[in-house]
CSV table of C-alpha atoms and ligand atoms in Angstrom, one decimal:
chain,number,residue,atom,x,y,z
A,37,UNK,CA,27.7,-6.7,-90.7
A,38,UNK,CA,25.8,-10.0,-90.2
A,39,UNK,CA,27.2,-13.5,-90.4
A,40,UNK,CA,23.7,-15.2,-90.8
A,41,UNK,CA,22.0,-14.9,-94.2
A,42,UNK,CA,18.4,-13.8,-94.3
A,43,UNK,CA,16.2,-16.7,-95.4
A,44,UNK,CA,13.6,-16.5,-98.2
A,45,UNK,CA,11.0,-17.1,-95.6
A,46,UNK,CA,12.1,-14.1,-93.5
A,47,UNK,CA,12.7,-11.9,-96.5
A,48,UNK,CA,9.2,-12.4,-97.9
A,49,UNK,CA,7.4,-13.0,-94.6
A,50,UNK,CA,5.5,-10.6,-92.4
A,51,UNK,CA,7.8,-7.9,-91.0
A,52,UNK,CA,5.1,-6.4,-88.9
A,53,UNK,CA,6.1,-2.8,-89.8
A,54,UNK,CA,2.7,-1.6,-90.9
A,55,UNK,CA,0.8,-3.6,-88.3
A,56,UNK,CA,-0.2,-0.6,-86.2
A,57,UNK,CA,-1.8,1.1,-89.2
A,58,UNK,CA,-3.6,-2.1,-90.2
A,59,UNK,CA,-1.2,-2.4,-93.2
A,60,UNK,CA,0.4,-5.8,-92.2
A,61,UNK,CA,1.4,-8.0,-95.1
A,62,UNK,CA,4.3,-8.0,-97.5
A,63,UNK,CA,3.3,-4.9,-99.6
A,64,UNK,CA,2.3,-2.9,-96.6
A,65,UNK,CA,5.5,-3.7,-94.8
A,66,UNK,CA,7.6,-2.8,-97.8
A,67,UNK,CA,5.8,0.5,-98.2
A,68,UNK,CA,6.1,1.2,-94.5
A,69,UNK,CA,9.8,0.6,-94.7
A,70,UNK,CA,10.1,2.9,-97.7
A,71,UNK,CA,8.2,5.6,-95.7
A,72,UNK,CA,10.5,5.2,-92.7
A,73,UNK,CA,13.5,5.6,-95.0
A,74,UNK,CA,12.0,8.7,-96.6
A,75,UNK,CA,12.2,10.5,-93.3
A,76,UNK,CA,15.1,13.0,-93.2
A,77,UNK,CA,17.8,12.4,-90.5
A,78,UNK,CA,18.4,16.2,-90.7
A,79,UNK,CA,22.0,16.0,-92.0
A,80,UNK,CA,24.1,19.1,-91.6
A,81,UNK,CA,24.9,20.9,-94.9
A,82,UNK,CA,28.4,21.7,-95.9
A,83,UNK,CA,28.1,25.2,-94.7
A,84,UNK,CA,28.2,23.7,-91.1
A,85,UNK,CA,32.0,24.3,-91.5
A,86,UNK,CA,31.3,28.0,-90.9
A,87,UNK,CA,29.9,27.0,-87.5
A,88,UNK,CA,33.3,25.4,-86.7
A,89,UNK,CA,35.0,28.6,-87.8
A,90,UNK,CA,32.6,30.8,-85.9
A,91,UNK,CA,33.3,28.7,-82.7
A,92,UNK,CA,36.9,29.9,-83.0
A,93,UNK,CA,35.6,33.4,-82.2
A,94,UNK,CA,36.5,34.9,-85.6
A,95,UNK,CA,35.2,38.4,-86.0
A,96,UNK,CA,35.8,41.9,-87.4
A,97,UNK,CA,39.5,42.6,-87.0
A,98,UNK,CA,40.5,39.1,-87.8
A,99,UNK,CA,42.0,37.9,-91.1
A,100,UNK,CA,41.3,34.4,-92.4
A,101,UNK,CA,43.1,32.6,-95.2
A,102,UNK,CA,41.2,30.2,-97.4
A,103,UNK,CA,43.9,28.0,-99.0
A,104,UNK,CA,42.7,26.4,-102.2
A,105,UNK,CA,39.9,28.9,-102.0
A,106,UNK,CA,39.0,28.5,-105.7
A,107,UNK,CA,37.0,31.6,-106.7
A,108,UNK,CA,36.7,33.2,-103.3
A,109,UNK,CA,33.1,32.2,-102.6
A,110,UNK,CA,33.9,30.8,-99.2
A,111,UNK,CA,36.1,33.8,-98.4
A,112,UNK,CA,33.1,36.0,-99.2
A,113,UNK,CA,30.9,33.9,-97.1
A,114,UNK,CA,33.2,34.2,-94.1
A,115,UNK,CA,33.5,38.0,-94.6
A,116,UNK,CA,29.7,38.2,-94.7
A,117,UNK,CA,29.1,36.0,-91.7
A,118,UNK,CA,32.0,37.2,-89.4
A,119,UNK,CA,32.8,40.6,-90.7
A,120,UNK,CA,36.5,39.4,-90.9
A,121,UNK,CA,38.9,40.1,-93.7
A,122,UNK,CA,39.5,37.0,-95.9
A,123,UNK,CA,42.1,36.1,-98.4
A,124,UNK,CA,41.6,33.2,-100.9
A,125,UNK,CA,44.7,31.7,-102.4
A,126,UNK,CA,44.4,29.3,-105.4
A,127,UNK,CA,46.9,28.2,-108.1
A,128,UNK,CA,44.4,28.1,-110.9
A,129,UNK,CA,44.3,31.3,-112.9
A,130,UNK,CA,40.8,30.7,-114.2
A,131,UNK,CA,39.6,30.5,-110.5
A,132,UNK,CA,41.3,33.7,-109.6
A,133,UNK,CA,40.0,35.6,-112.7
A,134,UNK,CA,36.5,34.4,-111.9
A,135,UNK,CA,37.0,35.3,-108.2
A,136,UNK,CA,38.1,38.9,-109.0
A,137,UNK,CA,34.9,39.3,-111.0
A,138,UNK,CA,32.8,37.9,-108.1
A,139,UNK,CA,34.5,40.1,-105.5
A,140,UNK,CA,34.1,43.2,-107.6
A,141,UNK,CA,30.3,42.9,-107.5
A,142,UNK,CA,29.8,41.4,-104.1
A,143,UNK,CA,28.5,43.4,-101.1
A,144,UNK,CA,31.3,42.0,-98.9
A,145,UNK,CA,33.9,42.2,-101.7
A,146,UNK,CA,35.8,45.1,-100.0
A,147,UNK,CA,36.8,42.6,-97.2
A,148,UNK,CA,38.1,39.9,-99.5
A,149,UNK,CA,41.2,39.4,-101.6
A,150,UNK,CA,42.0,36.6,-104.0
A,151,UNK,CA,45.6,35.8,-104.9
A,152,UNK,CA,47.4,33.3,-107.1
A,153,UNK,CA,49.5,30.9,-104.9
A,154,UNK,CA,49.8,27.4,-103.5
A,155,UNK,CA,49.8,25.9,-100.1
A,156,UNK,CA,53.5,25.2,-100.6
A,157,UNK,CA,54.2,28.9,-101.3
A,158,UNK,CA,51.6,31.1,-99.7
A,159,UNK,CA,51.9,34.7,-100.8
A,160,UNK,CA,51.9,36.2,-97.3
A,161,UNK,CA,54.2,37.5,-94.6
A,162,UNK,CA,54.9,35.4,-91.5
A,163,UNK,CA,52.2,35.2,-88.8
A,164,UNK,CA,49.6,37.4,-90.5
A,165,UNK,CA,46.5,35.1,-90.3
A,166,UNK,CA,44.4,34.5,-87.3
A,167,UNK,CA,42.9,31.4,-88.8
A,168,UNK,CA,43.2,29.4,-92.0
A,169,UNK,CA,40.7,27.2,-93.8
A,170,UNK,CA,41.5,24.3,-96.1
A,171,UNK,CA,38.4,22.8,-97.6
A,172,UNK,CA,38.7,19.8,-99.8
A,173,UNK,CA,42.1,20.5,-101.3
A,174,UNK,CA,44.8,18.6,-99.5
A,175,UNK,CA,44.2,15.6,-101.7
A,176,UNK,CA,46.0,17.5,-104.4
A,177,UNK,CA,49.2,17.8,-102.4
A,178,UNK,CA,52.2,15.5,-103.2
A,179,UNK,CA,54.1,16.3,-100.1
A,180,UNK,CA,52.3,17.4,-97.0
A,181,UNK,CA,55.3,18.4,-94.9
A,182,UNK,CA,56.2,21.6,-96.7
A,183,UNK,CA,52.5,22.4,-97.1
A,184,UNK,CA,51.8,22.3,-93.4
A,185,UNK,CA,55.0,24.1,-92.6
A,186,UNK,CA,53.9,26.9,-94.8
A,187,UNK,CA,50.5,27.1,-93.1
A,188,UNK,CA,52.2,27.3,-89.7
A,189,UNK,CA,54.5,30.0,-91.0
A,190,UNK,CA,51.6,32.3,-92.1
A,191,UNK,CA,49.4,31.7,-89.0
A,192,UNK,CA,50.0,33.8,-85.9
A,193,UNK,CA,51.0,31.9,-82.7
A,194,UNK,CA,47.9,30.3,-81.3
A,195,UNK,CA,46.1,30.6,-84.7
A,196,UNK,CA,43.8,27.8,-85.8
A,197,UNK,CA,43.5,25.9,-89.0
A,198,UNK,CA,40.2,24.3,-90.0
A,199,UNK,CA,40.7,21.4,-92.4
A,200,UNK,CA,37.9,19.6,-94.2
A,201,UNK,CA,39.0,16.4,-96.0
A,202,UNK,CA,37.5,13.3,-97.3
A,203,UNK,CA,39.2,10.1,-96.2
A,204,UNK,CA,39.0,6.4,-97.2
A,205,UNK,CA,37.3,3.9,-94.9
A,206,UNK,CA,37.9,0.2,-94.6
A,207,UNK,CA,35.2,-0.3,-97.2
A,208,UNK,CA,37.1,1.3,-100.0
A,209,UNK,CA,38.9,-1.3,-102.1
A,210,UNK,CA,42.5,-0.5,-103.2
A,211,UNK,CA,41.6,-0.7,-106.9
A,212,UNK,CA,38.6,1.6,-106.4
A,213,UNK,CA,40.9,4.1,-104.6
A,214,UNK,CA,43.5,3.9,-107.3
A,215,UNK,CA,41.0,4.6,-110.2
A,216,UNK,CA,39.1,7.3,-108.3
A,217,UNK,CA,42.3,9.2,-107.3
A,218,UNK,CA,43.7,9.0,-110.9
A,219,UNK,CA,40.6,10.6,-112.3
A,220,UNK,CA,40.4,13.6,-109.8
A,221,UNK,CA,44.1,14.5,-109.5
A,222,UNK,CA,44.3,13.2,-106.0
A,223,UNK,CA,47.1,11.4,-104.2
A,224,UNK,CA,45.8,8.1,-102.7
A,225,UNK,CA,48.1,8.6,-99.6
A,226,UNK,CA,46.1,11.7,-98.7
A,227,UNK,CA,43.0,9.6,-98.1
A,228,UNK,CA,44.6,8.0,-95.0
A,229,UNK,CA,43.3,9.3,-91.6
A,230,UNK,CA,46.4,8.0,-89.8
A,231,UNK,CA,48.7,9.6,-92.4
A,232,UNK,CA,46.9,13.0,-92.1
A,233,UNK,CA,46.9,13.0,-88.3
A,234,UNK,CA,50.6,12.0,-88.2
A,235,UNK,CA,51.5,14.6,-90.9
A,236,UNK,CA,49.9,17.5,-89.1
A,237,UNK,CA,51.3,16.6,-85.7
A,238,UNK,CA,54.8,16.1,-87.2
A,239,UNK,CA,54.6,19.5,-88.7
A,240,UNK,CA,53.9,21.0,-85.3
A,241,UNK,CA,50.1,21.4,-85.1
A,242,UNK,CA,48.1,20.0,-82.3
A,243,UNK,CA,44.7,18.4,-83.2
A,244,UNK,CA,42.2,20.3,-81.1
A,245,UNK,CA,39.0,18.7,-82.3
A,246,UNK,CA,37.5,16.4,-84.9
A,247,UNK,CA,34.0,16.6,-86.3
A,248,UNK,CA,33.2,13.3,-88.1
A,249,UNK,CA,30.8,14.5,-90.8
A,250,UNK,CA,30.7,11.1,-92.5
A,251,UNK,CA,28.1,11.2,-95.3
A,252,UNK,CA,26.1,14.1,-93.8
A,253,UNK,CA,27.1,16.8,-96.3
A,254,UNK,CA,26.5,14.5,-99.3
A,255,UNK,CA,23.1,13.4,-97.8
A,256,UNK,CA,22.1,17.1,-97.2
A,257,UNK,CA,23.0,18.1,-100.8
A,258,UNK,CA,20.9,15.2,-102.2
A,259,UNK,CA,18.0,16.1,-100.0
A,260,UNK,CA,18.0,19.7,-100.9
A,261,UNK,CA,18.5,19.1,-104.5
A,262,UNK,CA,21.7,21.2,-104.5
A,263,UNK,CA,23.7,18.4,-105.9
A,264,UNK,CA,22.9,16.5,-109.1
A,265,UNK,CA,21.8,12.9,-109.1
A,266,UNK,CA,25.3,11.4,-109.1
A,267,UNK,CA,24.0,7.8,-109.5
A,268,UNK,CA,22.2,8.7,-112.7
A,269,UNK,CA,25.3,10.5,-113.9
A,270,UNK,CA,27.5,7.5,-113.4
A,271,UNK,CA,25.0,5.2,-115.1
A,272,UNK,CA,24.9,7.6,-118.1
A,273,UNK,CA,28.7,8.0,-118.2
A,274,UNK,CA,29.0,4.2,-118.3
A,275,UNK,CA,26.2,3.4,-120.7
A,276,UNK,CA,27.1,6.0,-123.3
A,277,UNK,CA,30.8,6.0,-122.6
A,278,UNK,CA,32.0,6.4,-126.2
A,279,UNK,CA,29.5,9.1,-127.2
A,280,UNK,CA,30.0,11.1,-123.9
A,281,UNK,CA,33.8,10.7,-124.1
A,282,UNK,CA,33.6,12.3,-127.5
A,283,UNK,CA,31.1,15.0,-126.5
A,284,UNK,CA,32.8,15.9,-123.2
A,285,UNK,CA,36.5,15.1,-123.9
A,286,UNK,CA,38.6,12.8,-121.8
A,287,UNK,CA,39.4,15.1,-118.8
A,288,UNK,CA,35.8,16.3,-118.2
A,289,UNK,CA,34.5,12.8,-118.7
A,290,UNK,CA,36.9,11.4,-116.1
A,291,UNK,CA,36.4,14.3,-113.6
A,292,UNK,CA,32.6,14.1,-113.8
A,293,UNK,CA,32.9,10.3,-113.2
A,294,UNK,CA,35.3,10.7,-110.3
A,295,UNK,CA,33.4,13.6,-108.8
A,296,UNK,CA,30.1,11.6,-108.9
A,297,UNK,CA,31.9,8.6,-107.3
A,298,UNK,CA,33.4,10.9,-104.7
A,299,UNK,CA,29.9,11.7,-103.5
A,300,UNK,CA,28.4,8.3,-103.9
A,301,UNK,CA,31.3,6.7,-102.0
A,302,UNK,CA,30.6,9.0,-99.1
A,303,UNK,CA,26.9,8.1,-99.2
A,304,UNK,CA,27.7,4.4,-99.1
A,305,UNK,CA,30.5,4.7,-96.5
A,306,UNK,CA,33.6,4.0,-98.6
A,307,UNK,CA,34.7,7.6,-98.0
A,308,UNK,CA,34.0,9.8,-95.0
A,309,UNK,CA,34.2,13.6,-94.5
A,310,UNK,CA,36.0,15.0,-91.5
A,311,UNK,CA,36.5,18.5,-90.2
A,312,UNK,CA,39.6,19.0,-88.0
A,313,UNK,CA,40.5,22.0,-86.0
A,314,UNK,CA,44.3,22.2,-85.7
A,315,UNK,CA,46.1,24.7,-83.5
A,316,UNK,CA,49.5,26.3,-83.9
A,317,UNK,CA,51.3,26.4,-80.5
B,564,SAM,C1,38.0,20.5,-104.7
B,564,SAM,S1,38.5,22.1,-104.9
B,564,SAM,C2,37.9,22.9,-103.4
B,564,SAM,C3,37.7,24.3,-103.6
B,564,SAM,C4,37.1,25.0,-102.3
B,564,SAM,N1,38.1,25.0,-101.2
B,564,SAM,C5,35.8,24.4,-101.9
B,564,SAM,O1,35.8,23.7,-100.9
B,564,SAM,O2,34.8,24.5,-102.7
B,564,SAM,C6,40.2,22.1,-104.7
B,564,SAM,C7,40.9,23.4,-104.9
B,564,SAM,O3,42.3,23.3,-104.5
B,564,SAM,C8,43.1,24.0,-105.4
B,564,SAM,N2,44.4,23.5,-105.4
B,564,SAM,C9,45.0,22.5,-106.0
B,564,SAM,N3,46.3,22.4,-105.7
B,564,SAM,C10,46.6,23.3,-104.8
B,564,SAM,C11,47.8,23.7,-104.1
B,564,SAM,N4,48.9,23.1,-104.3
B,564,SAM,N5,47.7,24.8,-103.3
B,564,SAM,C12,46.5,25.4,-103.1
B,564,SAM,N6,45.4,25.1,-103.7
B,564,SAM,C13,45.4,24.1,-104.6
B,564,SAM,C14,42.3,23.9,-106.7
B,564,SAM,O4,42.7,24.9,-107.7
B,564,SAM,C15,40.9,23.9,-106.3
B,564,SAM,O5,40.4,25.2,-106.3
């Protein structure tokens, strides 16, 4: 960012930050800087994606697909917020089993269905959905062309697809990307912004809008305490590698490590979150 190095004199000198409060001097300046950085920048939480969906005008009478919808939690949230019907599709049986249980006991469960399926083979008739959501799942897809073609098939003409994905920035080194992706079942190619934008447009979607979330969601989850301290997790996973590998097993060890880095890399700008609204003609 800067080509000139900070000198020792400047680093330990008087920054003048606390001068107004009569706290001038090295310690006062450092504390003043810490205080400035303790102020929240009011990052949006991840549920801001529902504002994007709301802006599409989704309401009662509409049906929304959540592809890679895990246990239907987001489908339930959309049903609760918009009064729409929502269908979550996920290939992992344990997710669907948990989802059926959730839906059965949820006040908006009557509006929600959860089905086994994949983005490559969505269990639905043509043109039945008013909108589709894909949140943090396209990284698992080997070939995006049939996946986006299938999304287009199940959307009605003029329907919208809201996609949240995490992408690499220029700060992510190739070896970091390779290791991270291997640990969290992700195809490195899916981390490319240019690749994504070209894939969706080749499939026949137009890109209607882009919301550059960057690190906001990760920052918000750290501030609220909703997310664990990922830095501490990585430190422990590294320091007690052998013991934790044995205690957790290889896959949980690697997934926990990768998941923590996924968030840390967003916080330090190696990855960035984006929300796209795509439109079927
Ligand atoms: C990181 S999770 C995200 C879950 C949820 N969308 C969310 O944002 O919390 C990725 C999800 O994608 C699902 N998934 C993996 N491969 C898929 C595929 N080919 N088609 C649809 N979903 C898939 C996984 O089972 C998992 O539930």
